[in-house]
CSV table of C-alpha atoms in Angstrom, one decimal:
chain,number,residue,atom,x,y,z
A,1,MET,CA,-27.3,-16.4,10.3
A,2,THR,CA,-26.9,-13.2,12.2
A,3,GLU,CA,-25.4,-10.2,11.0
A,4,HIS,CA,-22.1,-11.0,12.7
A,5,SER,CA,-21.8,-14.4,11.1
A,6,PRO,CA,-23.0,-14.1,7.8
A,7,ALA,CA,-23.3,-17.6,5.4
A,8,PRO,CA,-20.2,-19.6,4.9
A,9,PHE,CA,-18.8,-19.8,1.5
A,10,ALA,CA,-21.9,-17.5,0.2
A,11,PHE,CA,-19.9,-14.9,-1.7
A,12,THR,CA,-21.2,-12.4,-4.4
A,13,THR,CA,-20.0,-11.4,-7.6
A,14,ARG,CA,-18.4,-8.6,-6.2
A,15,GLN,CA,-16.4,-9.9,-3.4
A,16,LEU,CA,-15.3,-13.3,-5.5
A,17,VAL,CA,-13.6,-10.6,-7.6
A,18,PHE,CA,-12.2,-8.6,-5.3
A,19,LEU,CA,-10.9,-11.9,-3.5
A,20,ALA,CA,-9.5,-13.2,-7.6
A,21,GLY,CA,-7.6,-9.6,-7.2
A,22,VAL,CA,-5.9,-9.6,-4.0
A,23,VAL,CA,-5.0,-13.1,-5.0
A,24,ALA,CA,-3.7,-12.2,-8.0
A,25,LEU,CA,-1.3,-9.4,-6.2
A,26,ASP,CA,0.0,-11.8,-3.7
A,27,PHE,CA,0.8,-14.1,-6.7
A,28,ALA,CA,2.4,-11.8,-8.4
A,29,PHE,CA,4.1,-10.4,-5.4
A,30,GLY,CA,5.5,-14.0,-4.9
A,31,LEU,CA,6.6,-14.6,-8.4
A,32,ILE,CA,8.7,-11.3,-8.2
A,33,VAL,CA,10.1,-11.5,-4.3
A,34,LYS,CA,11.0,-15.5,-4.6
A,35,THR,CA,13.0,-14.7,-7.7
A,36,ALA,CA,15.1,-11.8,-6.2
A,37,LEU,CA,15.4,-13.7,-3.2
A,38,THR,CA,16.1,-17.3,-4.1
A,39,PRO,CA,19.9,-16.4,-5.1
A,40,THR,CA,20.7,-15.0,-1.4
A,41,GLY,CA,19.7,-18.8,0.0
A,42,VAL,CA,17.4,-16.2,2.8
A,43,LEU,CA,14.0,-17.9,2.0
A,44,ALA,CA,15.9,-21.9,2.9
A,45,VAL,CA,16.1,-19.9,6.9
A,46,VAL,CA,13.3,-17.6,7.1
A,47,ARG,CA,10.2,-16.8,4.9
A,48,LEU,CA,11.0,-12.9,4.6
A,49,ASP,CA,8.5,-13.4,1.4
A,50,MET,CA,5.7,-14.2,3.8
A,51,PHE,CA,4.5,-10.9,5.6
A,52,PHE,CA,3.1,-9.4,2.6
A,53,PRO,CA,0.8,-12.4,1.4
A,54,VAL,CA,-0.3,-13.0,5.6
A,55,MET,CA,-1.2,-9.2,5.8
A,56,LEU,CA,-3.1,-9.5,2.3
A,57,MET,CA,-4.8,-12.6,3.3
A,58,LEU,CA,-5.8,-11.0,6.7
A,59,LEU,CA,-7.0,-8.0,5.3
A,60,ALA,CA,-9.1,-9.7,2.6
A,61,ARG,CA,-10.5,-12.0,5.5
A,62,THR,CA,-11.4,-8.5,7.6
A,63,ILE,CA,-13.3,-7.5,4.6
A,64,VAL,CA,-15.2,-10.3,3.5
A,65,ASP,CA,-15.4,-11.9,7.0
A,66,ARG,CA,-17.1,-15.1,6.6
A,67,PHE,CA,-16.1,-18.4,6.8
A,68,GLY,CA,-14.6,-19.9,4.0
A,69,THR,CA,-12.7,-16.4,2.5
A,70,LEU,CA,-9.4,-18.0,3.2
A,71,ILE,CA,-10.0,-21.2,2.1
A,72,VAL,CA,-11.1,-20.2,-1.3
A,73,TYR,CA,-8.3,-17.7,-1.5
A,74,GLU,CA,-5.9,-20.3,-0.4
A,75,LEU,CA,-6.9,-23.0,-2.8
A,76,ALA,CA,-7.1,-20.2,-5.6
A,77,TRP,CA,-3.2,-19.3,-4.8
A,78,GLY,CA,-2.4,-23.1,-4.3
A,79,ALA,CA,-4.1,-23.6,-8.0
A,80,LEU,CA,-1.9,-20.9,-9.5
A,81,ALA,CA,1.0,-22.3,-7.7
A,82,VAL,CA,0.5,-25.8,-9.4
A,83,ALA,CA,0.3,-24.4,-12.8
A,84,ALA,CA,3.3,-21.4,-12.5
A,85,MET,CA,5.5,-21.7,-9.3
A,86,PRO,CA,6.8,-25.0,-9.2
A,87,GLY,CA,9.3,-24.0,-6.0
A,88,ALA,CA,6.1,-23.2,-4.1
A,89,PHE,CA,6.3,-25.2,-0.5
A,90,GLY,CA,9.3,-26.9,-1.7
A,91,LEU,CA,6.5,-29.4,-3.2
A,92,PRO,CA,5.5,-30.9,-6.6
A,93,GLY,CA,2.4,-30.4,-8.3
A,94,ALA,CA,-1.4,-30.7,-6.7
A,95,LEU,CA,0.5,-31.8,-3.4
A,96,LYS,CA,1.1,-27.6,-3.3
A,97,LEU,CA,-2.9,-27.5,-2.6
A,98,ALA,CA,-2.7,-29.7,0.8
A,99,PRO,CA,-0.9,-26.6,2.6
A,100,ALA,CA,-2.7,-24.3,1.3
A,101,LEU,CA,-5.9,-25.9,2.0
A,102,ALA,CA,-4.9,-26.5,5.7
A,103,GLN,CA,-3.6,-23.3,6.1
A,104,GLY,CA,-6.8,-21.6,5.0
A,105,ALA,CA,-8.9,-23.7,7.2
A,106,ALA,CA,-6.7,-22.5,10.1
A,107,TYR,CA,-6.9,-18.9,9.4
A,108,ASP,CA,-10.8,-19.2,9.0
A,109,LEU,CA,-11.4,-21.3,12.0
A,110,VAL,CA,-9.7,-18.7,14.2
A,111,CYS,CA,-10.8,-15.4,12.6
A,112,SER,CA,-14.5,-17.1,12.9
A,113,GLY,CA,-14.2,-18.4,16.1
A,114,PHE,CA,-12.6,-14.9,17.7
A,115,ARG,CA,-15.0,-12.7,15.9
A,116,ARG,CA,-15.6,-10.8,18.9
A,117,PHE,CA,-11.8,-10.1,19.2
A,118,PRO,CA,-11.1,-8.0,16.1
A,119,THR,CA,-7.3,-7.4,16.6
A,120,ALA,CA,-6.4,-10.1,18.8
A,121,ARG,CA,-7.9,-12.8,16.0
A,122,LEU,CA,-5.6,-11.4,13.4
A,123,TYR,CA,-2.4,-12.4,15.3
A,124,LEU,CA,-3.9,-15.6,16.4
A,125,ALA,CA,-4.8,-16.4,13.2
A,126,ALA,CA,-1.4,-15.7,11.7
A,127,ALA,CA,0.3,-18.0,14.4
A,128,PHE,CA,-1.8,-20.6,14.2
A,129,GLY,CA,-2.4,-20.5,10.6
A,130,GLY,CA,1.9,-20.5,9.8
A,131,ALA,CA,2.4,-23.1,12.4
A,132,VAL,CA,-0.5,-25.4,10.8
A,133,GLY,CA,0.8,-24.7,7.1
A,134,SER,CA,4.5,-25.6,8.2
A,135,VAL,CA,3.6,-28.9,10.0
A,136,VAL,CA,1.5,-29.8,6.9
A,137,VAL,CA,4.8,-28.9,4.8
A,138,VAL,CA,6.7,-30.9,6.9
A,139,ALA,CA,4.4,-33.5,7.2
A,140,THR,CA,4.1,-34.0,3.5
A,141,HIS,CA,7.9,-33.7,3.1
A,142,LEU,CA,8.1,-36.7,5.3
A,143,ALA,CA,5.6,-38.8,3.3
A,144,LEU,CA,7.8,-38.1,0.4
A,145,GLY,CA,10.6,-39.3,1.9
A,146,VAL,CA,12.9,-36.8,3.4
A,147,PRO,CA,14.3,-38.6,6.8
A,148,TRP,CA,13.0,-37.2,10.0
A,149,ALA,CA,16.7,-36.7,11.2
A,150,LYS,CA,18.0,-34.3,14.1
A,151,ALA,CA,19.2,-31.5,11.2
A,152,THR,CA,15.5,-32.0,9.9
A,153,ILE,CA,13.8,-31.4,13.2
A,154,ALA,CA,16.3,-28.7,14.3
A,155,LEU,CA,15.4,-26.9,10.7
A,156,PHE,CA,11.8,-27.5,11.0
A,157,GLY,CA,11.5,-26.1,14.5
A,158,MET,CA,13.7,-23.1,13.6
A,159,LYS,CA,11.6,-22.5,10.1
A,160,SER,CA,8.4,-22.5,12.1
A,161,ALA,CA,9.3,-20.3,14.9
A,162,LEU,CA,10.6,-17.7,12.2
A,163,LEU,CA,7.3,-18.0,9.8
A,164,VAL,CA,5.1,-17.3,12.8
A,165,LEU,CA,7.4,-14.2,13.4
A,166,VAL,CA,6.8,-13.1,9.8
A,167,SER,CA,3.3,-13.8,10.0
A,168,LEU,CA,2.8,-12.0,13.4
A,169,ALA,CA,4.2,-9.0,11.7
A,170,GLY,CA,1.6,-9.2,8.6
A,171,ALA,CA,-1.0,-9.2,11.5
A,172,ALA,CA,0.2,-6.1,12.7
A,173,ALA,CA,0.4,-4.8,9.3
A,174,ALA,CA,-3.1,-6.0,8.4
A,175,SER,CA,-4.4,-4.2,11.4
A,176,VAL,CA,-2.7,-0.8,10.6
A,177,VAL,CA,-4.1,-1.2,6.9
A,178,TRP,CA,-7.7,-2.3,8.2
A,179,ARG,CA,-8.0,0.3,10.4
A,180,ARG,CA,-6.7,3.1,7.6
A,181,VAL,CA,-9.4,1.5,4.9
A,182,LYS,CA,-12.4,0.3,7.0
A,183,GLU,CA,-14.5,3.6,6.5
A,184,LEU,CA,-13.7,3.6,2.9
A,185,HIS,CA,-16.8,3.4,0.8
A,186,LEU,CA,-15.6,0.7,-1.5
A,187,VAL,CA,-14.6,-1.6,2.0
A,188,LYS,CA,-18.1,-0.8,3.4
A,189,LEU,CA,-19.9,-2.1,0.5
A,190,LEU,CA,-17.8,-5.6,0.2
A,191,ALA,CA,-18.1,-5.9,4.2
A,192,ALA,CA,-22.1,-5.6,4.0
A,193,GLU,CA,-22.7,-8.2,1.3
């Protein structure tokens, strides 16, 4: 492996602790924000709660820049959701892991494939990962018996487009934060391993 493409899924203990901390922050944020926004009904239309998690995921991937970072991240988040967030993805139990895995793989593929374009890859990953996650959630709902009616199609299209926009805003925030933290000693330490 070259210096610019570290071994996939080869994480140090320090990197795993870092990722666990970011996943915990993401999950705690989700519990608080979903609880606060669910009564408003806004999450049924636009996933505003995804701005901060997308920013955290892309920032974590930028710091621990190797394939598998966001697959591990999303699977850890999905495992927590199975245990403690019954409404996540609108799916029951372990079915939450399918969109989490698909989304993590989509983010990782784009981030690895466009490594030479550090800022653009954040936006591409956000758009592609958000779209893939939406498709897998809807496909799982359809497999569970939700009818593919005109209303379902319209709602899917609208929610997917809005999710991609929110994800792009999260990518913009990740880019801004990255520019501010990339020279910190801890970030360099995590990235160099």
